[in-house]
Amino acid sequence: MRSHYCGELDSSLIDQEVRLCGWVHRRRDHGGVIFVDLRDRGGLVQVVFDPDDAAMFASAEQVRNEFVLAVQGRVRRRPEGTENPSMATGEVEVLATRLTVLNSADTPPFQLDDYHADVSEEIRLRYRYVDLRRPEMQERLRTRSRITQSLRNFLDEHGFLDIETPILTKSTPEGARDYLVPSRVHPGEFYALPQSPQLFKQLLMMSGMDRYYQVARCFRDEDLRADRQPEFTQLDIETSFLDEDALTGMMEEMIRRLFKQVLDVDLPQPFPRMSYAEAMRRFGSDRPDLRVPLELVDVADLMGEVEFKVFAGPAQDPAGRVVALRLPGGGELTRKEIDEYTQFVGIYGAKGLAYIKVNAWSEKGREGLQSPILKFLPDSAVDGIMQRTGAEDGDLIFFGADTATVVNESIGALRVRLGRDRGLMQEGWQPLWVVDFPMFERDSHTGRWVALHHPFTAPKEDQLAQLEADPGRVESRAYDLVLNGTEVGGGSIRIHREDVQRRIFRLLQITDEQANDRFGFLLDALKYGCPPHGGIAFGLDRLVMLMTGSGSIRDVMAFPKTQTASCLLTDAPSAVDEIQLKELALRIRLRA
Amino acid sequence: MRSHYCGELDSSLIDQEVRLCGWVHRRRDHGGVIFVDLRDRGGLVQVVFDPDDAAMFASAEQVRNEFVLAVQGRVRRRPEGTENPSMATGEVEVLATRLTVLNSADTPPFQLDDYHADVSEEIRLRYRYVDLRRPEMQERLRTRSRITQSLRNFLDEHGFLDIETPILTKSTPEGARDYLVPSRVHPGEFYALPQSPQLFKQLLMMSGMDRYYQVARCFRDEDLRADRQPEFTQLDIETSFLDEDALTGMMEEMIRRLFKQVLDVDLPQPFPRMSYAEAMRRFGSDRPDLRVPLELVDVADLMGEVEFKVFAGPAQDPAGRVVALRLPGGGELTRKEIDEYTQFVGIYGAKGLAYIKVNAWSEKGREGLQSPILKFLPDSAVDGIMQRTGAEDGDLIFFGADTATVVNESIGALRVRLGRDRGLMQEGWQPLWVVDFPMFERDSHTGRWVALHHPFTAPKEDQLAQLEADPGRVESRAYDLVLNGTEVGGGSIRIHREDVQRRIFRLLQITDEQANDRFGFLLDALKYGCPPHGGIAFGLDRLVMLMTGSGSIRDVMAFPKTQTASCLLTDAPSAVDEIQLKELALRIRLRA
């Protein structure tokens, strides 16, 4: 039915007969002639209907936006002066010789030929099949497909086997809420949808598969934030007999090739590496955006003795932190802007945002500074701050002083926000491996140790002896891949010895009985010849968002759900028959 | 850690240092030397531990089956007379210079070095990670991965976009029971897991995606037969602006390339095509196994007047059928064998199995035949049977006479069974497109019309006018791909006009209200510019089974479920907390 995609036509095809299929993007009548911009996956081309052929012209007069047409015609150069340089096919047009209206269309709920970004997302999701016709959405899904293809090809070439793991499975231990599926054959029992294939991929290594991958659907029944979906996709990978350097090296190569193939971008080789401790110290985050040239500078040692409690308290507290963040040229910030930033850090729990404006330090010294807190700071502290931050005239220095967690989160976020607001963000792509993570952190509510990654992550071999004595100091063999401040992948070398796995469970206050009940099959499997193994998972949706410059995960999925986990197109979830409930041995619990 | 896979070593590597990682498949002590067959994904190789290095030798003495080792050593030719031609690496061995025991192993639940097929499937599934180490299972999953890869590459090259559709969705109309997922955010409401992405892929065509594919997980809560699983995988495909010839032609090319790449087999070009009517007439089945050179021959017209009611009744009934099936050389069947076949057709509802043995027709004519029913048949009928079947001395002719359904199912199945039992099955691969299906068949219980494929399948354009007047005669634009008697794929050109879709729903006694409720979004979408489109889905598990010669779907999945839909490895499904039920607004219904 078709010889070319619309967007493929150019002057090399002049005088050729072509057959096109597509949608009416726009129709104009001009000087007794009808012009139709015909649209398909490949783009747009102008088709001209001449009144010479009366029947065809009459038919062309009937078509409206979004009608589906098959057109036959001859490619010709557009008359001088009517070329459209903003269209890829703008040098040519097709003089129609035959028109078949394949389908008509009601007036669409929003116009595609003159799309305004203010069409509500609700309408876009309800009429997703119209929204997805927009060139922008087409391009996103096409890029997504190319990304998956590039990743799969790399893994196929490197001996990875694509193996499917179950969707109907047992509750997995990622810690979020599971989606459950009632069993009809086993009344009162439930499957869980996997939060990740973690245990299955480890079992595949114990099965001798050596190298595994899967583009895996994962599920979390969480209260949805802007960038979350009930189901999401990860590129899931596991290998045997590779250490962290070999594995991360191979993954780097894969990501470098991906960026080259899809975006024609050269990422650095190798990717830089940074310890968790350094990332937290310099950027207040374990996924620092290295495009922002601002850093946190510790000044607690300068503040221990100052009269200003807000600084002195955290400075003296082992769990506290006091930092300075120099903003070059920040002296021009208005009072209003500073107030906004103060509100912004409040979101992260900061109780205020102290600052010093450096008006004329070079000439006037202390007199050249301007700050409500200056009066609390002795010369030694001021000198120290100025020296460490390297502040110059015209700069502004922000301060964070609170628990380390609050300081890291608030000043870390402020750092990125300032980078964006102040045009300091560097162009391009900044990948980073973050390594040397702690194994555990204390839950702030219960005081218990919890795994920073997951309980199957191996501790560093040489620290194994200190596991019980000083859990807070033991580092894991985990690694995260961060790209422009977004975590796009994370993984670890796993525990391959049963005794170590049991020690970790005990440290996490999982009793032997609980461990046997939930993870008995894993503990069993570890006893029957488990190879050293490790892997990684990449958040595919996240990666596609970054690579397509999309603002929302919903823009890189064909049929996403809303923030209340509804599908506006199909109206899922929905009520079911009483008969179905009975078969599943379930009753709806009426709420008060 | 590794320079080669074990199975890669051969005489080209003699005198080279290698590093291997793998499992102890077998250990033998012989003449003061320890021999270990080391196994990994690539195969087996013999490693020799010499007593010269006392520490290493002591270590090697500790290893048992399924221990995980890293071995360094030098490849050497095996001593004359000790080569093992049954091993791919049997010309060489590795003289170990370094041994690291990476992990120990308890005695496995069954032995891999001397595997007996009588290990129960329950044990195999419970210890799946041991079972999957068997070279046979490794090969199946590796082939599965290569099959998927070949199919994907073809589709990528042909401009298909890999697009993911939701798993948490609305009940789909395939007719089997859905798995349901309770919603926590919308109490009392449920998602359904998709039985196929049918409606989503059609919506993607309405979205202008033009060519879509997905390796899609599908779910059916059915009572499981031997070859079914609660979740299975299909290669799901949809295209716009292609007719059935263009689409099936492209799919054929894909399957031909698959067989060439994975099995080095040349499938015919083009695949033969056969109408549904012809397939039913000649083979009693819409998925005939063309490897069996036996055919059903209609003889109702010869039997209308015979005194034998068993034949005359169905012969006179428009819904009946009377056929003969000639088995060359079948004269040698014993009474006991014939009794067994009589029992066999009984499974399909046949009330008996009449036959004629052709002992000496050429010499003696009617006297040379032997049969309990001969006395009921006039000469004209006998002559007709002999002529039409082409029976010769030494043959046997079976008969089926009942409703057409019973005859087709029973004699169709007998045909294949005889082919197998009597060694008549031809070697090789016999693909076949079955086309020209009826749109509808009558449900034998309710008398209602039901869709033979699904209600979105388009009727043939030129028969559209007869749709309501004579639904039983209208043919669809569906096509099934049959391979060696197994349906491996099926699809159709879909309805792309709202009015036609509504007419089909009405014919199926789906009221407008029901249609709007269940498929309103589809009917809406058909109004906003739906292109002509069609597609196909291949049962990936089925295809892998065929291509690997596996007897069960469970043998081509990494972690299958039992016939009661349980996972013996992880113990899913299982009970959940009362708290979780409460969150989902559910209560377990106690059974009487």
PDB file of C-alpha atoms in Angstrom, chain A residues 1-2 5 21-23 41 66 68 102-109 127 129 132-133 138 141-142 144-145 149 152-153 156 159 161-170 177 179-191 193 200 203-211 213-214 217 219 221-223 230-231 233 240-241 496 521 524-532 558-559 561 564-566 569-570 572-576 578 580-589 591, chain B residues 1-2 5 21-23 41 66 68 102-109 127 129 132-133 138 141-142 144-145 148-149 152-153 156 159 161-170 177 179-191 193 200 203-211 213-214 217 219 221-223 230-231 233 240-241 496-497 521 524-525 527-532 558-559 561 564-566 569-570 572-576 578 580-589 591:
ATOM      1  CA  MET A   1       0.000   0.000   0.000  1.00  0.00           C
ATOM      2  CA  ARG A   2       2.936   2.306   0.601  1.00  0.00           C
ATOM      3  CA  TYR A   5       7.058   7.070   4.581  1.00  0.00           C
ATOM      4  CA  CYS A  21      -0.482   6.304   3.758  1.00  0.00           C
ATOM      5  CA  GLY A  22      -1.152   8.537   6.687  1.00  0.00           C
ATOM      6  CA  TRP A  23      -3.220  11.020   8.600  1.00  0.00           C
ATOM      7  CA  ARG A  41       5.563   7.839  11.579  1.00  0.00           C
ATOM      8  CA  GLU A  66      -7.068  13.018  11.246  1.00  0.00           C
ATOM      9  CA  VAL A  68      -6.723   8.348   7.177  1.00  0.00           C
ATOM     10  CA  LEU A 102      -9.308   4.719   4.328  1.00  0.00           C
ATOM     11  CA  ASN A 103     -11.141   6.090   7.316  1.00  0.00           C
ATOM     12  CA  SER A 104     -12.873   9.226   8.467  1.00  0.00           C
ATOM     13  CA  ALA A 105     -12.359  10.874  11.844  1.00  0.00           C
ATOM     14  CA  ASP A 106     -14.479  12.839  14.261  1.00  0.00           C
ATOM     15  CA  THR A 107     -12.966  16.131  15.342  1.00  0.00           C
ATOM     16  CA  PRO A 108     -10.224  15.023  17.739  1.00  0.00           C
ATOM     17  CA  PRO A 109     -10.368  16.086  21.405  1.00  0.00           C
ATOM     18  CA  TYR A 127      -7.201   9.971  24.413  1.00  0.00           C
ATOM     19  CA  TYR A 129      -4.020   7.192  20.963  1.00  0.00           C
ATOM     20  CA  LEU A 132       0.786   9.465  20.840  1.00  0.00           C
ATOM     21  CA  ARG A 133       0.372  10.690  17.260  1.00  0.00           C
ATOM     22  CA  GLN A 138       6.441   9.350  18.505  1.00  0.00           C
ATOM     23  CA  LEU A 141       8.827   5.945  21.961  1.00  0.00           C
ATOM     24  CA  ARG A 142      11.031   5.439  18.942  1.00  0.00           C
ATOM     25  CA  ARG A 144      13.010   4.180  23.752  1.00  0.00           C
ATOM     26  CA  SER A 145      12.862   1.290  21.325  1.00  0.00           C
ATOM     27  CA  GLN A 149      17.703  -2.462  21.122  1.00  0.00           C
ATOM     28  CA  ARG A 152      20.139  -5.852  24.144  1.00  0.00           C
ATOM     29  CA  ASN A 153      22.511  -6.080  21.195  1.00  0.00           C
ATOM     30  CA  ASP A 156      23.714 -10.542  23.223  1.00  0.00           C
ATOM     31  CA  GLY A 159      27.301 -13.773  25.838  1.00  0.00           C
ATOM     32  CA  LEU A 161      21.347 -14.977  27.955  1.00  0.00           C
ATOM     33  CA  ASP A 162      17.940 -13.333  27.929  1.00  0.00           C
ATOM     34  CA  ILE A 163      15.984 -15.352  30.506  1.00  0.00           C
ATOM     35  CA  GLU A 164      12.450 -14.639  31.680  1.00  0.00           C
ATOM     36  CA  THR A 165      11.645 -14.830  35.372  1.00  0.00           C
ATOM     37  CA  PRO A 166       8.139 -15.146  36.854  1.00  0.00           C
ATOM     38  CA  ILE A 167       5.693 -12.291  37.311  1.00  0.00           C
ATOM     39  CA  LEU A 168       3.452 -14.383  39.532  1.00  0.00           C
ATOM     40  CA  THR A 169       5.814 -15.020  42.382  1.00  0.00           C
ATOM     41  CA  LYS A 170       6.494 -14.690  46.055  1.00  0.00           C
ATOM     42  CA  ARG A 177       4.493  -2.695  49.259  1.00  0.00           C
ATOM     43  CA  TYR A 179       0.941  -5.940  44.517  1.00  0.00           C
ATOM     44  CA  LEU A 180      -0.838  -9.179  45.398  1.00  0.00           C
ATOM     45  CA  VAL A 181      -2.698 -11.614  43.160  1.00  0.00           C
ATOM     46  CA  PRO A 182      -5.226 -13.927  44.789  1.00  0.00           C
ATOM     47  CA  SER A 183      -4.997 -17.581  43.823  1.00  0.00           C
ATOM     48  CA  ARG A 184      -8.173 -19.360  42.789  1.00  0.00           C
ATOM     49  CA  VAL A 185      -6.659 -22.829  43.079  1.00  0.00           C
ATOM     50  CA  HIS A 186      -5.266 -22.136  46.556  1.00  0.00           C
ATOM     51  CA  PRO A 187      -8.010 -20.156  48.317  1.00  0.00           C
ATOM     52  CA  GLY A 188      -6.740 -17.555  50.749  1.00  0.00           C
ATOM     53  CA  GLU A 189      -3.269 -17.570  49.232  1.00  0.00           C
ATOM     54  CA  PHE A 190      -1.662 -14.902  47.062  1.00  0.00           C
ATOM     55  CA  TYR A 191       1.100 -14.422  44.566  1.00  0.00           C
ATOM     56  CA  LEU A 193       4.183  -9.263  41.619  1.00  0.00           C
ATOM     57  CA  PHE A 200      15.612 -15.193  40.582  1.00  0.00           C
ATOM     58  CA  LEU A 203      19.274 -18.321  41.438  1.00  0.00           C
ATOM     59  CA  LEU A 204      20.132 -18.224  37.747  1.00  0.00           C
ATOM     60  CA  MET A 205      23.767 -17.732  38.668  1.00  0.00           C
ATOM     61  CA  MET A 206      23.495 -20.725  41.007  1.00  0.00           C
ATOM     62  CA  SER A 207      22.023 -22.518  37.975  1.00  0.00           C
ATOM     63  CA  GLY A 208      25.258 -21.947  36.076  1.00  0.00           C
ATOM     64  CA  MET A 209      23.791 -19.521  33.524  1.00  0.00           C
ATOM     65  CA  ASP A 210      26.887 -17.350  33.970  1.00  0.00           C
ATOM     66  CA  ARG A 211      25.524 -14.219  32.321  1.00  0.00           C
ATOM     67  CA  TYR A 213      19.848 -10.223  31.365  1.00  0.00           C
ATOM     68  CA  GLN A 214      16.211  -9.330  31.090  1.00  0.00           C
ATOM     69  CA  ARG A 217       8.788  -5.404  34.399  1.00  0.00           C
ATOM     70  CA  PHE A 219       5.910  -3.524  40.384  1.00  0.00           C
ATOM     71  CA  ASP A 221       2.358  -0.472  45.214  1.00  0.00           C
ATOM     72  CA  GLU A 222       3.604   2.848  46.517  1.00  0.00           C
ATOM     73  CA  ASP A 223       1.986   6.172  46.986  1.00  0.00           C
ATOM     74  CA  PRO A 230       3.015   1.230  39.663  1.00  0.00           C
ATOM     75  CA  GLU A 231       4.864  -0.745  37.009  1.00  0.00           C
ATOM     76  CA  THR A 233      10.967  -1.465  33.657  1.00  0.00           C
ATOM     77  CA  SER A 240      29.181 -15.006  37.740  1.00  0.00           C
ATOM     78  CA  PHE A 241      32.920 -14.972  38.389  1.00  0.00           C
ATOM     79  CA  HIS A 496      27.604 -16.253  47.854  1.00  0.00           C
ATOM     80  CA  PHE A 521      15.066 -21.383  49.124  1.00  0.00           C
ATOM     81  CA  ASP A 524      19.306 -23.694  50.581  1.00  0.00           C
ATOM     82  CA  ALA A 525      20.606 -22.758  47.171  1.00  0.00           C
ATOM     83  CA  LEU A 526      23.687 -21.111  48.694  1.00  0.00           C
ATOM     84  CA  LYS A 527      24.634 -24.514  50.112  1.00  0.00           C
ATOM     85  CA  TYR A 528      24.650 -26.425  46.830  1.00  0.00           C
ATOM     86  CA  GLY A 529      27.540 -24.760  45.044  1.00  0.00           C
ATOM     87  CA  CYS A 530      26.863 -21.067  44.597  1.00  0.00           C
ATOM     88  CA  PRO A 531      29.417 -19.209  42.435  1.00  0.00           C
ATOM     89  CA  PRO A 532      30.676 -15.729  43.305  1.00  0.00           C
ATOM     90  CA  ALA A 558       2.908   4.324  25.941  1.00  0.00           C
ATOM     91  CA  PHE A 559       0.113   3.792  28.456  1.00  0.00           C
ATOM     92  CA  LYS A 561      -1.128   5.505  34.918  1.00  0.00           C
ATOM     93  CA  THR A 564      -3.680   7.478  41.768  1.00  0.00           C
ATOM     94  CA  ALA A 565      -2.576   4.468  39.731  1.00  0.00           C
ATOM     95  CA  SER A 566      -5.541   4.686  37.365  1.00  0.00           C
ATOM     96  CA  LEU A 569      -7.885   5.254  28.853  1.00  0.00           C
ATOM     97  CA  THR A 570      -9.219   1.829  29.848  1.00  0.00           C
ATOM     98  CA  ALA A 572      -8.577   0.345  35.217  1.00  0.00           C
ATOM     99  CA  PRO A 573      -8.848  -0.618  38.015  1.00  0.00           C
ATOM    100  CA  SER A 574     -12.552  -1.351  38.064  1.00  0.00           C
ATOM    101  CA  ALA A 575     -15.176  -3.316  39.942  1.00  0.00           C
ATOM    102  CA  VAL A 576     -15.530  -7.038  39.309  1.00  0.00           C
ATOM    103  CA  GLU A 578     -19.411 -11.152  42.681  1.00  0.00           C
ATOM    104  CA  GLN A 580     -15.246 -13.696  40.309  1.00  0.00           C
ATOM    105  CA  LEU A 581     -14.767 -12.720  43.938  1.00  0.00           C
ATOM    106  CA  LYS A 582     -16.385 -15.951  45.063  1.00  0.00           C
ATOM    107  CA  GLU A 583     -14.092 -17.987  42.856  1.00  0.00           C
ATOM    108  CA  LEU A 584     -11.165 -16.254  44.518  1.00  0.00           C
ATOM    109  CA  ALA A 585     -12.629 -16.816  47.990  1.00  0.00           C
ATOM    110  CA  LEU A 586     -12.652 -13.081  48.644  1.00  0.00           C
ATOM    111  CA  ARG A 587     -15.070 -10.576  50.060  1.00  0.00           C
ATOM    112  CA  ILE A 588     -14.823  -6.799  49.859  1.00  0.00           C
ATOM    113  CA  ARG A 589     -14.345  -5.311  53.302  1.00  0.00           C
ATOM    114  CA  ARG A 591     -15.087   0.639  55.267  1.00  0.00           C
TER     115      ARG A 591
ATOM    116  CA  MET B   1      39.002 -14.628  36.766  1.00  0.00           C
ATOM    117  CA  ARG B   2      38.548 -16.708  33.616  1.00  0.00           C
ATOM    118  CA  TYR B   5      34.907 -21.422  29.129  1.00  0.00           C
ATOM    119  CA  CYS B  21      35.880 -21.315  36.679  1.00  0.00           C
ATOM    120  CA  GLY B  22      33.193 -23.889  37.174  1.00  0.00           C
ATOM    121  CA  TRP B  23      31.587 -26.718  39.033  1.00  0.00           C
ATOM    122  CA  ARG B  41      28.087 -23.026  30.659  1.00  0.00           C
ATOM    123  CA  GLU B  66      29.257 -29.314  42.703  1.00  0.00           C
ATOM    124  CA  VAL B  68      32.839 -24.274  42.744  1.00  0.00           C
ATOM    125  CA  LEU B 102      35.381 -20.637  45.630  1.00  0.00           C
ATOM    126  CA  ASN B 103      32.598 -22.464  47.373  1.00  0.00           C
ATOM    127  CA  SER B 104      31.799 -25.851  48.811  1.00  0.00           C
ATOM    128  CA  ALA B 105      28.587 -27.768  48.185  1.00  0.00           C
ATOM    129  CA  ASP B 106      26.426 -30.144  50.140  1.00  0.00           C
ATOM    130  CA  THR B 107      25.621 -33.367  48.341  1.00  0.00           C
ATOM    131  CA  PRO B 108      23.062 -32.247  45.762  1.00  0.00           C
ATOM    132  CA  PRO B 109      19.529 -33.668  45.858  1.00  0.00           C
ATOM    133  CA  TYR B 127      15.843 -27.615  43.377  1.00  0.00           C
ATOM    134  CA  TYR B 129      18.930 -24.215  40.410  1.00  0.00           C
ATOM    135  CA  LEU B 132      19.146 -25.995  35.398  1.00  0.00           C
ATOM    136  CA  ARG B 133      22.838 -26.898  35.640  1.00  0.00           C
ATOM    137  CA  GLN B 138      21.308 -25.112  29.767  1.00  0.00           C
ATOM    138  CA  LEU B 141      17.476 -21.868  27.778  1.00  0.00           C
ATOM    139  CA  ARG B 142      20.384 -20.856  25.586  1.00  0.00           C
ATOM    140  CA  ARG B 144      15.416 -19.889  23.814  1.00  0.00           C
ATOM    141  CA  SER B 145      17.564 -16.801  24.212  1.00  0.00           C
ATOM    142  CA  THR B 148      14.176 -14.414  20.936  1.00  0.00           C
ATOM    143  CA  GLN B 149      17.282 -12.608  19.741  1.00  0.00           C
ATOM    144  CA  ARG B 152      13.890  -9.316  17.698  1.00  0.00           C
ATOM    145  CA  ASN B 153      16.733  -8.578  15.315  1.00  0.00           C
ATOM    146  CA  ASP B 156      14.273  -4.241  14.585  1.00  0.00           C
ATOM    147  CA  GLY B 159      11.263  -0.948  11.378  1.00  0.00           C
ATOM    148  CA  LEU B 161       9.198  -0.528  17.449  1.00  0.00           C
ATOM    149  CA  ASP B 162       9.473  -2.479  20.677  1.00  0.00           C
ATOM    150  CA  ILE B 163       6.773  -0.912  22.865  1.00  0.00           C
ATOM    151  CA  GLU B 164       5.762  -2.068  26.334  1.00  0.00           C
ATOM    152  CA  THR B 165       2.088  -2.317  27.220  1.00  0.00           C
ATOM    153  CA  PRO B 166       0.682  -2.482  30.750  1.00  0.00           C
ATOM    154  CA  ILE B 167       0.566  -5.586  32.931  1.00  0.00           C
ATOM    155  CA  LEU B 168      -1.793  -3.939  35.393  1.00  0.00           C
ATOM    156  CA  THR B 169      -4.760  -3.359  33.153  1.00  0.00           C
ATOM    157  CA  LYS B 170      -8.404  -3.973  32.505  1.00  0.00           C
ATOM    158  CA  ARG B 177     -10.386 -16.357  33.374  1.00  0.00           C
ATOM    159  CA  TYR B 179      -5.886 -13.017  37.158  1.00  0.00           C
ATOM    160  CA  LEU B 180      -7.024 -10.069  39.260  1.00  0.00           C
ATOM    161  CA  VAL B 181      -4.975  -7.619  41.297  1.00  0.00           C
ATOM    162  CA  PRO B 182      -6.746  -5.729  44.062  1.00  0.00           C
ATOM    163  CA  SER B 183      -6.133  -1.987  44.189  1.00  0.00           C
ATOM    164  CA  ARG B 184      -5.214  -0.441  47.507  1.00  0.00           C
ATOM    165  CA  VAL B 185      -5.855   3.114  46.337  1.00  0.00           C
ATOM    166  CA  HIS B 186      -9.293   2.225  44.938  1.00  0.00           C
ATOM    167  CA  PRO B 187     -10.803  -0.152  47.513  1.00  0.00           C
ATOM    168  CA  GLY B 188     -12.999  -2.858  46.028  1.00  0.00           C
ATOM    169  CA  GLU B 189     -11.574  -2.365  42.545  1.00  0.00           C
ATOM    170  CA  PHE B 190      -9.214  -4.635  40.658  1.00  0.00           C
ATOM    171  CA  TYR B 191      -6.748  -4.617  37.822  1.00  0.00           C
ATOM    172  CA  LEU B 193      -3.405  -9.141  34.196  1.00  0.00           C
ATOM    173  CA  PHE B 200      -3.245  -2.092  23.376  1.00  0.00           C
ATOM    174  CA  LEU B 203      -4.492   1.279  20.067  1.00  0.00           C
ATOM    175  CA  LEU B 204      -0.821   1.631  19.139  1.00  0.00           C
ATOM    176  CA  MET B 205      -1.794   1.399  15.497  1.00  0.00           C
ATOM    177  CA  MET B 206      -4.402   4.112  16.089  1.00  0.00           C
ATOM    178  CA  SER B 207      -1.516   6.032  17.688  1.00  0.00           C
ATOM    179  CA  GLY B 208       0.353   5.973  14.382  1.00  0.00           C
ATOM    180  CA  MET B 209       3.164   3.665  15.564  1.00  0.00           C
ATOM    181  CA  ASP B 210       2.838   1.791  12.271  1.00  0.00           C
ATOM    182  CA  ARG B 211       4.823  -1.305  13.290  1.00  0.00           C
ATOM    183  CA  TYR B 213       6.299  -5.698  18.539  1.00  0.00           C
ATOM    184  CA  GLN B 214       6.745  -6.902  22.060  1.00  0.00           C
ATOM    185  CA  ARG B 217       4.018 -11.830  29.131  1.00  0.00           C
ATOM    186  CA  PHE B 219      -1.660 -14.547  31.903  1.00  0.00           C
ATOM    187  CA  ASP B 221      -6.092 -18.366  35.225  1.00  0.00           C
ATOM    188  CA  GLU B 222      -7.114 -21.660  33.693  1.00  0.00           C
ATOM    189  CA  ASP B 223      -7.217 -25.154  34.996  1.00  0.00           C
ATOM    190  CA  PRO B 230      -0.437 -19.470  34.323  1.00  0.00           C
ATOM    191  CA  GLU B 231       1.972 -17.077  32.633  1.00  0.00           C
ATOM    192  CA  THR B 233       5.086 -15.456  26.566  1.00  0.00           C
ATOM    193  CA  SER B 240      -0.745  -0.691   9.819  1.00  0.00           C
ATOM    194  CA  PHE B 241      -1.481  -0.428   6.108  1.00  0.00           C
ATOM    195  CA  HIS B 496     -10.893  -0.589  11.690  1.00  0.00           C
ATOM    196  CA  ARG B 497     -14.400   0.856  11.350  1.00  0.00           C
ATOM    197  CA  PHE B 521     -12.336   3.166  24.703  1.00  0.00           C
ATOM    198  CA  ASP B 524     -14.104   5.708  20.721  1.00  0.00           C
ATOM    199  CA  ALA B 525     -10.658   5.250  19.274  1.00  0.00           C
ATOM    200  CA  LYS B 527     -13.856   7.094  15.512  1.00  0.00           C
ATOM    201  CA  TYR B 528     -10.778   9.289  15.619  1.00  0.00           C
ATOM    202  CA  GLY B 529      -8.911   8.100  12.553  1.00  0.00           C
ATOM    203  CA  CYS B 530      -8.087   4.413  12.830  1.00  0.00           C
ATOM    204  CA  PRO B 531      -5.835   3.039  10.070  1.00  0.00           C
ATOM    205  CA  PRO B 532      -6.397  -0.377   8.495  1.00  0.00           C
ATOM    206  CA  ALA B 558      13.515 -21.201  33.881  1.00  0.00           C
ATOM    207  CA  PHE B 559      11.046 -21.192  36.770  1.00  0.00           C
ATOM    208  CA  LYS B 561       4.813 -23.641  37.945  1.00  0.00           C
ATOM    209  CA  THR B 564      -1.761 -26.502  40.418  1.00  0.00           C
ATOM    210  CA  ALA B 565      -0.025 -23.214  39.570  1.00  0.00           C
ATOM    211  CA  SER B 566       2.415 -23.466  42.453  1.00  0.00           C
ATOM    212  CA  LEU B 569      11.002 -23.429  44.587  1.00  0.00           C
ATOM    213  CA  THR B 570       9.721 -20.271  46.258  1.00  0.00           C
ATOM    214  CA  ALA B 572       4.223 -19.255  45.867  1.00  0.00           C
ATOM    215  CA  PRO B 573       1.358 -18.599  46.263  1.00  0.00           C
ATOM    216  CA  SER B 574       1.333 -18.238  50.025  1.00  0.00           C
ATOM    217  CA  ALA B 575      -0.659 -16.723  52.862  1.00  0.00           C
ATOM    218  CA  VAL B 576      -0.381 -12.991  53.568  1.00  0.00           C
ATOM    219  CA  GLU B 578      -4.061  -9.639  57.891  1.00  0.00           C
ATOM    220  CA  GLN B 580      -2.031  -6.486  53.965  1.00  0.00           C
ATOM    221  CA  LEU B 581      -5.572  -7.747  53.435  1.00  0.00           C
ATOM    222  CA  LYS B 582      -6.921  -4.824  55.399  1.00  0.00           C
ATOM    223  CA  GLU B 583      -4.985  -2.371  53.269  1.00  0.00           C
ATOM    224  CA  LEU B 584      -6.553  -3.960  50.213  1.00  0.00           C
ATOM    225  CA  ALA B 585     -10.043  -3.876  51.773  1.00  0.00           C
ATOM    226  CA  LEU B 586     -10.325  -7.640  51.450  1.00  0.00           C
ATOM    227  CA  ARG B 587     -11.428 -10.494  53.619  1.00  0.00           C
ATOM    228  CA  ILE B 588     -10.881 -14.186  53.002  1.00  0.00           C
ATOM    229  CA  ARG B 589     -14.183 -15.943  52.434  1.00  0.00           C
ATOM    230  CA  ARG B 591     -15.548 -22.093  52.603  1.00  0.00           C
TER     231      ARG B 591
END
